[in-house]
């Protein structure tokens, strides 16, 4: 028995002695290797099937984009060195960078860019960015032209956001990009050292044309969905950048970490049926306003959102040119006013509504049940899986929503209001002539005039209670001293160019 | 013994077939058309139809089942709907991770459960026996992930003895592998240790008071020989608990793998179920059922060897 205990003790001491020497301490000093907790695994290495959301870091390691974004979400050159629109805004001509080759030795030129853009146009996910692109042609070996069906003020933004990654034409032809990425990006993907779903290892290409933008000699990405695990990995020194829970900001500050936060999604109730086709009361603006007045966004942000965000009534992100701070006071929490509006609309005792529910929305369920209950609106919940929620939520007249925002006013107009999306299958703009007219003027305008009109449209849609926004939720990132993350609204996790020393 | 072995083997095969068939049809009927989820909700009907054809979902369900089953028996579970990588390869990469943790936890449960059970059984009411009772109450009252988190915060974050997350392959570093599985295995095994120890302790007390033990002592047999007889008669319950624990630990591995971010079959099951990756889930189900069947089969053999009465049942 004594021998057994001694053996066990010796084993523990050997293990712990090794542990004391081999775990990298979180000394706070900047490191040459970026070790990121990325929250989500890569959806696909194929840029046509990838999500902009959390795939950005992965794809930005192995691919170059035609267009990138700067810190203010303005398009900046990447593989396209310059571009210009024709006077009628129907042709976008791009000059391409020379001397760039893909990892398999294929050259990047106009033919490769055309091949990629056709691939992206056909992609189920990426195709959304190219809805107004009719065709792409090579003008000469270093110039391409995108021919549009109509003026499109969102194209360059979406290309920069993550819809213009360029892959080897040979790899596109082989059809195996989903598992075997071949790009010209700043890092080499070390498959032998990587384990899909657990760890992705990249090594810097010293000769990359934009090497200065990527200061880290190596990058390791760990998809860690559990934010407590992510925090523990930061605390133990295994990560130096992590997607974080806002509730842990005080602990991060105690540790001397850098904390970066920026609004990423709006949280509230999405009205699918604004014309009352499926649920008559929702066709009355007074009912939608009543629901807006009923919810206490500040309380929900504090209780459920852990304070990580900004109370708001609008879907243009805080700080956006079309964002209007005055609109956030439009629907102050006022149950009496909500009841008055509901009675005025002919529903003094409320009405009944069915809403979908899935596990990740359960945090908001009691607030919705109680608040709508105060107005006499009785909710019947249909429980479903998360995958089914995204598939079926928009078949209900209204549902609890957490919807990503864009840091480009016209992308917000298109994405949130005018185009069909999974959360907005019936944009219903035509049913509101004054909205349709304002949308048309906004889309036709340019420059500051367009921004002004987008702001006006924002005000109009808030007034019409297009949605019931409770707050805009932050995405938060922790990084050790010496590493700075610059969040970009529209990217759930910023691409590598936004993770710098600092 | 041969008849007994064949019977157990056949019942295990029947279980494997029933569970995998049931899983296949239930999963396909429950999930329905996965193409919208896989392509994003903005995919056109033509794109969805093309993917349905690519995945073979446009065929009748019995045809799909035959195709899946005929490949599965050869260890080919098809390709993942998410990553488009061969599922067998993914599972092969992840099984060692889960098995490392679960086998280490089982070993800890067996070794420590045996030692603690023996001591507590020999000195009922003693300090260790009382500690065992207290531990059983406390551990069953605490959620598993809480214990894991406490271990991480203390041994990984505060003391830095072990990594907080991640897995190191033994090919890379044996010491690194041991360190990466220690905390997950310990957190997974704590309840099992107490259960095994309690079963053994109770078994020892029950058997120790029987007539044949008194007879053995009266015949002047050395105490060590007597203890061996007692242990052999008291062990079936503890062995059964240990085998059931192994099966339970496979399930418990899901929580542990999430907390420690281990790339095992538990975390793969979780991510596959979130996105409705049916082929991956079916592959994982088949592999898990094989584990369960094999463990139960081995348990039956051991119990049959230890206690001939079992073979006659």
PDB file of C-alpha atoms in Angstrom, chain B residues 22 40 42 68 72 77 79 81 85 106 115 121 135 168 191 194 199-200 230 236 248 262 266 275 283 288 299:
ATOM      1  CA  UNK B  22     -33.343   3.421 -35.266  1.00  0.00           C
ATOM      2  CA  UNK B  40     -27.446  29.505 -45.541  1.00  0.00           C
ATOM      3  CA  UNK B  42     -30.409  32.792 -48.830  1.00  0.00           C
ATOM      4  CA  UNK B  68     -25.267   4.093 -45.537  1.00  0.00           C
ATOM      5  CA  UNK B  72     -20.850   1.655 -42.459  1.00  0.00           C
ATOM      6  CA  UNK B  77     -19.561   6.582 -42.578  1.00  0.00           C
ATOM      7  CA  UNK B  79     -18.597  12.633 -45.496  1.00  0.00           C
ATOM      8  CA  UNK B  81     -22.302  17.691 -44.166  1.00  0.00           C
ATOM      9  CA  UNK B  85     -14.308  15.556 -44.778  1.00  0.00           C
ATOM     10  CA  UNK B 106     -11.795   4.453 -15.478  1.00  0.00           C
ATOM     11  CA  UNK B 115      -8.000   1.020  -2.393  1.00  0.00           C
ATOM     12  CA  UNK B 121     -14.661  -2.056   4.163  1.00  0.00           C
ATOM     13  CA  UNK B 135     -17.790  12.615  -0.523  1.00  0.00           C
ATOM     14  CA  UNK B 168      -1.541  16.989 -26.715  1.00  0.00           C
ATOM     15  CA  UNK B 191     -17.924  10.408  -8.784  1.00  0.00           C
ATOM     16  CA  UNK B 194     -16.738   7.116  -4.812  1.00  0.00           C
ATOM     17  CA  UNK B 199     -19.992  -0.747  -3.832  1.00  0.00           C
ATOM     18  CA  UNK B 200     -16.828  -2.581  -2.846  1.00  0.00           C
ATOM     19  CA  UNK B 230     -14.018 -12.205   0.263  1.00  0.00           C
ATOM     20  CA  UNK B 236     -19.075  -8.378  -9.056  1.00  0.00           C
ATOM     21  CA  UNK B 248     -21.564   6.726 -18.397  1.00  0.00           C
ATOM     22  CA  UNK B 262     -10.763  18.694 -26.045  1.00  0.00           C
ATOM     23  CA  UNK B 266     -18.029  14.339 -27.188  1.00  0.00           C
ATOM     24  CA  UNK B 275     -25.854  22.022 -37.016  1.00  0.00           C
ATOM     25  CA  UNK B 283     -21.047   7.600 -37.318  1.00  0.00           C
ATOM     26  CA  UNK B 288     -20.297   4.702 -29.285  1.00  0.00           C
ATOM     27  CA  UNK B 299     -17.796  -7.291 -18.350  1.00  0.00           C
TER      28      UNK B 299
END
